Structure formats: C-alpha cells, structure tokens
Short mmCIF file of C-alpha atoms in Angstrom, two decimals:
data_model
loop_
_atom_site.label_atom_id
_atom_site.label_comp_id
_atom_site.label_asym_id
_atom_site.label_seq_id
_atom_site.Cartn_x
_atom_site.Cartn_y
_atom_site.Cartn_z
CA MET A 1 0.14 0.12 0.25
CA SER A 2 1.48 3.62 -1.54
CA PRO A 3 1.70 6.23 1.50
CA ILE A 4 -0.78 8.26 -0.24
CA GLN A 5 -3.32 5.28 0.35
CA ARG A 6 -2.24 4.82 3.88
CA SER A 7 -2.85 8.56 4.76
CA GLY A 8 -3.78 11.74 3.63
CA ARG A 9 -1.00 13.74 5.23
CA LEU A 10 2.79 12.88 3.94
CA GLY A 11 6.09 14.09 5.01
CA LEU A 12 7.47 16.01 2.66
CA GLY A 13 10.73 16.75 1.55
CA ILE A 14 12.18 18.88 -1.11
CA VAL A 15 15.49 18.77 -2.64
CA GLY A 16 16.37 22.62 -3.51
CA ALA A 17 15.26 26.07 -2.49
CA GLY A 18 15.09 27.62 -6.09
CA ARG A 19 12.26 29.46 -7.19
CA VAL A 20 10.13 26.21 -7.84
CA GLY A 21 10.71 24.13 -4.54
CA PRO A 22 9.72 25.78 -1.35
CA VAL A 23 6.94 27.13 -3.30
CA PHE A 24 5.33 23.51 -4.08
CA GLY A 25 6.33 22.82 -0.13
CA ALA A 26 4.01 25.84 0.55
CA ALA A 27 1.41 24.94 -1.55
CA LEU A 28 1.40 20.96 -0.07
CA ALA A 29 1.73 22.12 3.17
CA GLY A 30 -1.36 23.93 2.92
CA ALA A 31 -3.24 21.12 1.75
CA GLY A 32 -2.59 19.56 4.94
CA HIS A 33 1.15 17.40 4.36
CA ALA A 34 3.70 17.76 6.75
CA VAL A 35 7.07 19.47 5.59
CA VAL A 36 10.05 17.33 7.23
CA GLY A 37 13.02 19.56 5.57
CA ILE A 38 14.59 21.34 2.57
CA SER A 39 17.89 20.98 1.41
CA ALA A 40 19.25 24.63 0.76
CA VAL A 41 22.64 25.77 -0.08
CA SER A 42 23.29 29.43 -0.91
CA ALA A 43 22.64 32.21 1.04
CA ALA A 44 19.62 33.43 -1.42
CA SER A 45 18.14 29.57 -1.10
CA ARG A 46 18.15 29.52 2.35
CA GLU A 47 16.97 32.82 2.43
CA ARG A 48 13.98 31.84 0.24
CA ALA A 49 13.48 28.68 2.13
CA GLU A 50 13.25 30.73 5.53
CA ALA A 51 10.71 33.22 4.01
CA MET A 52 8.47 30.33 2.44
CA LEU A 53 8.55 27.20 5.05
CA PRO A 54 9.52 29.32 8.22
CA GLN A 55 9.36 26.34 10.22
CA ALA A 56 10.88 23.60 7.77
CA PRO A 57 14.61 22.52 8.81
CA VAL A 58 17.52 22.90 6.25
CA LEU A 59 18.68 19.24 6.02
CA GLU A 60 21.43 17.47 4.03
CA VAL A 61 19.96 15.60 0.86
CA PRO A 62 20.45 11.73 2.22
CA VAL A 63 19.05 12.40 5.61
CA LEU A 64 16.12 14.61 3.99
CA VAL A 65 15.11 11.54 1.32
CA GLU A 66 15.93 8.90 4.03
CA ARG A 67 12.87 10.89 6.41
CA SER A 68 10.67 11.74 3.26
CA GLU A 69 7.51 9.73 2.34
CA LEU A 70 6.87 12.34 -0.68
CA VAL A 71 10.44 13.36 -2.29
CA ILE A 72 10.03 16.52 -4.21
CA LEU A 73 13.04 17.00 -6.52
CA ALA A 74 13.25 20.70 -7.44
CA VAL A 75 16.56 21.10 -9.55
CA PRO A 76 17.33 22.30 -13.07
CA ASP A 77 16.71 19.51 -15.95
CA ARG A 78 20.81 18.97 -16.19
CA GLU A 79 21.18 17.87 -12.55
CA LEU A 80 18.14 15.33 -12.34
CA PRO A 81 19.87 12.34 -13.83
CA ASP A 82 22.96 12.63 -11.66
CA LEU A 83 21.20 13.36 -8.45
CA VAL A 84 18.49 10.26 -9.02
CA ALA A 85 21.64 7.96 -10.03
CA GLY A 86 23.71 8.71 -6.63
CA LEU A 87 21.39 8.55 -4.25
CA ALA A 88 20.12 5.30 -5.85
CA ALA A 89 24.16 4.42 -5.93
CA THR A 90 23.97 5.04 -1.86
CA GLY A 91 21.02 3.43 -1.18
CA THR A 92 19.12 6.04 -0.37
CA TRP A 93 16.06 5.86 -1.72
CA GLN A 94 13.15 3.89 -0.22
CA PRO A 95 10.60 1.31 -0.59
CA GLY A 96 7.10 2.65 -1.23
CA GLN A 97 8.49 6.59 -0.90
CA ILE A 98 7.05 8.87 -3.68
CA VAL A 99 9.34 11.09 -5.83
CA LEU A 100 8.49 13.60 -7.86
CA HIS A 101 10.58 15.91 -10.09
CA THR A 102 9.50 19.53 -11.35
CA ALA A 103 11.61 19.49 -14.36
CA PRO A 104 9.68 20.04 -17.81
CA GLY A 105 12.24 18.19 -20.08
CA PHE A 106 12.03 14.69 -18.65
CA GLY A 107 9.20 12.33 -17.57
CA VAL A 108 9.39 9.39 -15.42
CA ASP A 109 12.56 7.75 -17.19
CA VAL A 110 15.14 9.99 -15.20
CA LEU A 111 13.48 8.10 -12.14
CA ARG A 112 14.44 4.74 -12.96
CA PRO A 113 17.40 4.39 -10.51
CA ALA A 114 14.56 5.33 -7.79
CA ALA A 115 12.11 2.92 -9.03
CA ALA A 116 14.64 0.57 -8.99
CA ALA A 117 14.55 0.85 -5.30
CA GLY A 118 10.56 0.67 -4.88
CA ALA A 119 10.12 4.17 -5.23
CA ILE A 120 6.63 5.48 -6.97
CA PRO A 121 8.12 7.79 -9.57
CA LEU A 122 5.93 10.76 -11.05
CA ALA A 123 6.87 14.12 -13.24
CA VAL A 124 5.01 16.80 -12.05
CA HIS A 125 5.38 20.35 -14.19
CA PRO A 126 3.26 23.30 -13.26
CA ALA A 127 3.05 25.73 -16.89
CA LEU A 128 4.21 29.15 -14.60
CA ASP A 129 6.86 31.28 -14.54
CA PHE A 130 7.69 31.23 -10.84
CA THR A 131 8.82 34.20 -8.83
CA GLY A 132 9.97 32.26 -5.72
CA THR A 133 7.37 34.13 -2.80
CA SER A 134 4.31 33.95 -1.86
CA LEU A 135 2.65 35.33 -5.27
CA ASP A 136 3.28 31.80 -6.74
CA LEU A 137 0.54 30.34 -4.53
CA ALA A 138 -2.00 32.17 -5.90
CA ARG A 139 -1.10 31.55 -9.35
CA LEU A 140 -0.85 28.28 -8.92
CA ALA A 141 -4.61 27.72 -8.27
CA GLU A 142 -4.83 29.32 -12.12
CA SER A 143 -2.15 26.82 -13.71
CA TRP A 144 -2.37 23.87 -15.38
CA PHE A 145 0.14 21.06 -14.58
CA ALA A 146 1.88 18.60 -16.99
CA VAL A 147 1.61 15.23 -15.39
CA THR A 148 3.50 11.97 -16.14
CA ALA A 149 3.29 8.38 -14.59
CA ALA A 150 2.47 5.13 -15.13
CA THR A 151 -0.88 4.67 -15.16
CA ALA A 152 -1.49 2.47 -12.34
CA VAL A 153 -0.13 5.71 -10.07
CA LEU A 154 -1.16 8.47 -12.25
CA PRO A 155 -3.86 8.99 -9.87
CA ILE A 156 -1.36 9.86 -7.24
CA ALA A 157 0.13 12.53 -9.42
CA GLN A 158 -3.26 13.95 -10.43
CA ALA A 159 -4.53 14.20 -6.81
CA LEU A 160 -1.22 16.05 -5.79
CA VAL A 161 -2.05 18.89 -8.25
CA VAL A 162 -5.53 19.21 -7.43
CA GLU A 163 -4.32 19.47 -3.53
CA MET A 164 -2.24 22.80 -4.95
CA GLY A 165 -5.24 24.28 -6.44
CA GLY A 166 -4.19 22.99 -10.15
CA GLU A 167 -5.42 21.44 -13.07
CA PRO A 168 -3.60 18.12 -14.08
CA VAL A 169 -3.12 17.51 -17.92
CA VAL A 170 -1.38 14.12 -18.80
CA VAL A 171 1.58 14.36 -21.20
CA ALA A 172 3.22 11.26 -22.39
CA GLU A 173 6.58 10.18 -22.22
CA LYS A 174 7.50 10.51 -25.30
CA ASP A 175 6.14 14.09 -25.67
CA ARG A 176 7.68 15.83 -22.63
CA PRO A 177 10.74 17.07 -25.34
CA ALA A 178 8.25 18.93 -27.06
CA TYR A 179 6.69 19.59 -23.60
CA ALA A 180 9.70 21.96 -22.62
CA GLU A 181 10.12 23.58 -26.01
CA ALA A 182 6.71 25.03 -25.69
CA ILE A 183 7.34 25.95 -22.29
CA ALA A 184 10.25 27.46 -23.15
CA THR A 185 9.58 28.98 -26.14
CA ALA A 186 6.45 30.69 -24.59
CA THR A 187 8.65 32.33 -21.75
CA SER A 188 11.73 33.43 -23.20
CA PHE A 189 9.53 35.17 -26.52
CA SER A 190 7.53 36.61 -23.94
CA ARG A 191 10.30 37.99 -21.82
CA SER A 192 12.19 39.37 -24.37
CA ILE A 193 9.50 41.09 -26.09
CA VAL A 194 8.57 42.59 -22.91
CA GLU A 195 12.08 43.97 -22.48
CA GLN A 196 12.36 44.91 -26.06
CA SER A 197 9.47 46.95 -25.92
CA THR A 198 9.98 48.33 -22.58
CA GLY A 199 13.45 49.58 -23.74
CA LEU A 200 11.99 51.38 -26.68
CA LEU A 201 9.37 53.64 -24.52
CA ARG A 202 12.22 53.90 -21.76
CA ASP A 203 14.60 55.62 -24.55
CA ILE A 204 11.58 58.08 -25.87
CA GLY A 205 11.32 58.96 -22.27
CA VAL A 206 8.31 57.37 -21.21
CA GLU A 207 8.24 56.46 -17.55
CA ASN A 208 7.41 53.38 -15.59
CA PRO A 209 7.37 51.74 -19.23
CA GLY A 210 6.24 48.34 -17.36
CA SER A 211 3.28 49.76 -16.00
CA PHE A 212 2.73 51.64 -18.95
CA LEU A 213 2.43 47.98 -21.25
CA SER A 214 1.02 46.23 -18.68
CA SER A 215 -2.83 46.12 -19.77
CA LEU A 216 -1.60 46.21 -23.74
CA VAL A 217 0.64 43.18 -22.75
CA ARG A 218 -2.07 41.01 -20.65
CA SER A 219 -4.95 41.56 -22.81
CA ALA A 220 -2.82 40.82 -26.08
CA VAL A 221 -1.52 37.58 -24.50
CA ASP A 222 -5.14 36.77 -23.41
CA ASN A 223 -6.44 37.59 -27.14
CA ALA A 224 -4.24 35.37 -28.07
CA LEU A 225 -4.40 32.46 -25.63
CA THR A 226 -7.94 32.68 -26.39
CA GLN A 227 -7.84 32.46 -30.24
CA ALA A 228 -5.32 29.61 -29.72
CA GLY A 229 -7.99 27.43 -27.91
CA ALA A 230 -11.28 28.29 -29.89
CA ALA A 231 -12.05 26.11 -32.98
CA PRO A 232 -13.41 27.92 -35.74
CA VAL A 233 -17.21 28.54 -35.83
CA ILE A 234 -19.21 27.00 -38.40
CA ASP A 235 -22.93 27.46 -38.94
CA VAL A 236 -23.60 24.23 -40.83
CA GLU A 237 -27.27 25.56 -40.93
CA ASP A 238 -26.07 28.74 -42.87
CA VAL A 239 -23.63 26.28 -45.07
CA LEU A 240 -26.80 24.25 -45.95
CA GLN A 241 -29.26 27.38 -46.90
CA ALA A 242 -25.89 28.56 -48.87
CA LEU A 243 -26.07 25.53 -50.81
CA ARG A 244 -29.59 25.86 -51.48
CA ASP A 245 -29.72 29.23 -52.81
CA ASP A 246 -27.24 28.57 -54.86
CA PRO A 247 -26.84 24.71 -56.09
CA ALA A 248 -24.16 25.05 -58.64
CA ALA A 249 -21.71 26.20 -55.51
CA GLN A 250 -20.98 22.73 -54.28
CA PRO A 251 -17.77 21.71 -52.42
CA GLY A 252 -15.35 20.98 -54.97
CA ASP A 253 -16.74 22.24 -58.24
CA GLY A 254 -14.29 23.59 -60.22
CA ASP A 255 -11.08 21.67 -58.45
CA PRO A 256 -10.65 17.99 -58.94
CA ASP A 257 -8.34 17.93 -56.44
CA ASP A 258 -10.94 18.73 -53.73
CA ASP A 259 -13.02 15.79 -51.77
CA GLY A 260 -15.33 18.39 -50.56
CA ARG A 261 -13.84 18.05 -47.00
CA GLY A 262 -11.50 21.71 -47.58
CA TRP A 263 -13.99 23.97 -46.94
CA TYR A 264 -14.80 22.65 -43.53
CA LEU A 265 -11.30 22.04 -42.45
CA ARG A 266 -10.26 25.32 -43.69
CA GLY A 267 -13.25 26.72 -41.50
CA GLU A 268 -14.70 28.74 -44.65
#
C-alpha cells in the first residue's frame, strides 16, 4: 500500500530551494502535508526557504530523502539525472516513497534508478513562470500542470496537483521534450518581447514603461490564448442554406483535387 493510500498526510521533503521547490512545499503544506525539511546551499536559497517555509529545517539531501514519504526534486533539468543516480548508488531511496520531479524536459524514465529501489516515480510540472515568492501560491491555483506517470499511479500525481489548486493534464513520456520546448519558447519570447518594448519606451522618455504596457500585454496575450484555444465556428445551417440558394456552389466544384472537405477543414 502506498503512502498516499495509508494516510492523506505525507511527510514532505524538498530537494532544492530555488524558485519552485519552496512554493511546492508551501502549497502542499497548505493542503495538510507535513514538511520534513528542505535542502538549501546558497545564502539566497536559505533566505528563500526561510521566507516560504519558516518552520522547515534545512537538511542534507540524503537525510532529507530517508525521512520523507514524498520527495520533491526541484532542481534544474541538467542536474536531475546525476542526482537520482547518485542517491540510488548510496542506497538512499526508500521502497514505497513517492519521488516527484518538477523538470519540464523529463518524464519518469529519469527516475528509473529510484523506481528500481521501490520508489513511486512521478513527473509534475506547472506551466508557470515562478517568482519564488508567495505570489506563486495564488498563481498555482490558476495553472495547468503537466503530469507523467505510469497508469497505476497516475491518480497520485493528479491528486497532488488538485491539492495545490491546479489542473492536471497528462503528457506522455515521449512528448516531454516537445512540452519542454513549448514552455521554454513561451517563457523566453514573452520576456524578450516585453524587455524590447519597454526599452523602446524608456528611450523616448516614457516613465514606468512596464506599468504603461501592463494592460496592453495582458490583453494581447489573453486574446491570443483565447484565439489559440477556440475552434472555428461554422454554422452548418447557414452553409446548407447557401447551397440551397445556389445549387451550383457545391464543395469541390471547379477543383478536381477537392473532395468536398476542404471548405470545412479550412473553416470557410
């Protein structure tokens, strides 16, 4: 029986005190889980851990993993494989504990060394540009999360996302690289375009160019996202009436390669 089946309250250990780990910890603590501790090396990461999780002790990674029922690996993509393999080599992973990573570019294959020791591997990434502050807690509740896991344990990943207020979306293992590219593209292009636009306004003397563009950028992005998610609206009755009015205007007329479906697929 897995920890989440034994009890709704899990002992939570967070490896990494960057922008993501402390926010995940605070969100899950708010859902009733107990934070066992967090790993933090730099002064900045220790300050962030103290601000977001003031009651959580800072522990060494092996100690943290050994004491936790749910381990969150909130480290950069490039560091994740060696971290997982290293902890496996030292026999640190525990049978039955849940191991969740937040790296967008990997599914659960990267957690195979932990799974071989009996751990339950999950990949959970929120589509959110983190600040590492309490502002992110509210934003998590508005975010979609990519989740990747074996079918048998997928409900665990989905339940953890729902506890944080998010909406889980299943992304297949083979699709994680494409997912990561989409996230990186949206993040980097959004940031660079805003920086370029605010720079131009600053050069012509506009004060507070970020505030000046705030409503414009938000509305433009909202409109683009709405249009990206909207299917073409086709009134079938209008099309049928048009054909009744002009019998010669049948789909495919005049084009020997048109099988009659082109007008529908194009949204015409």
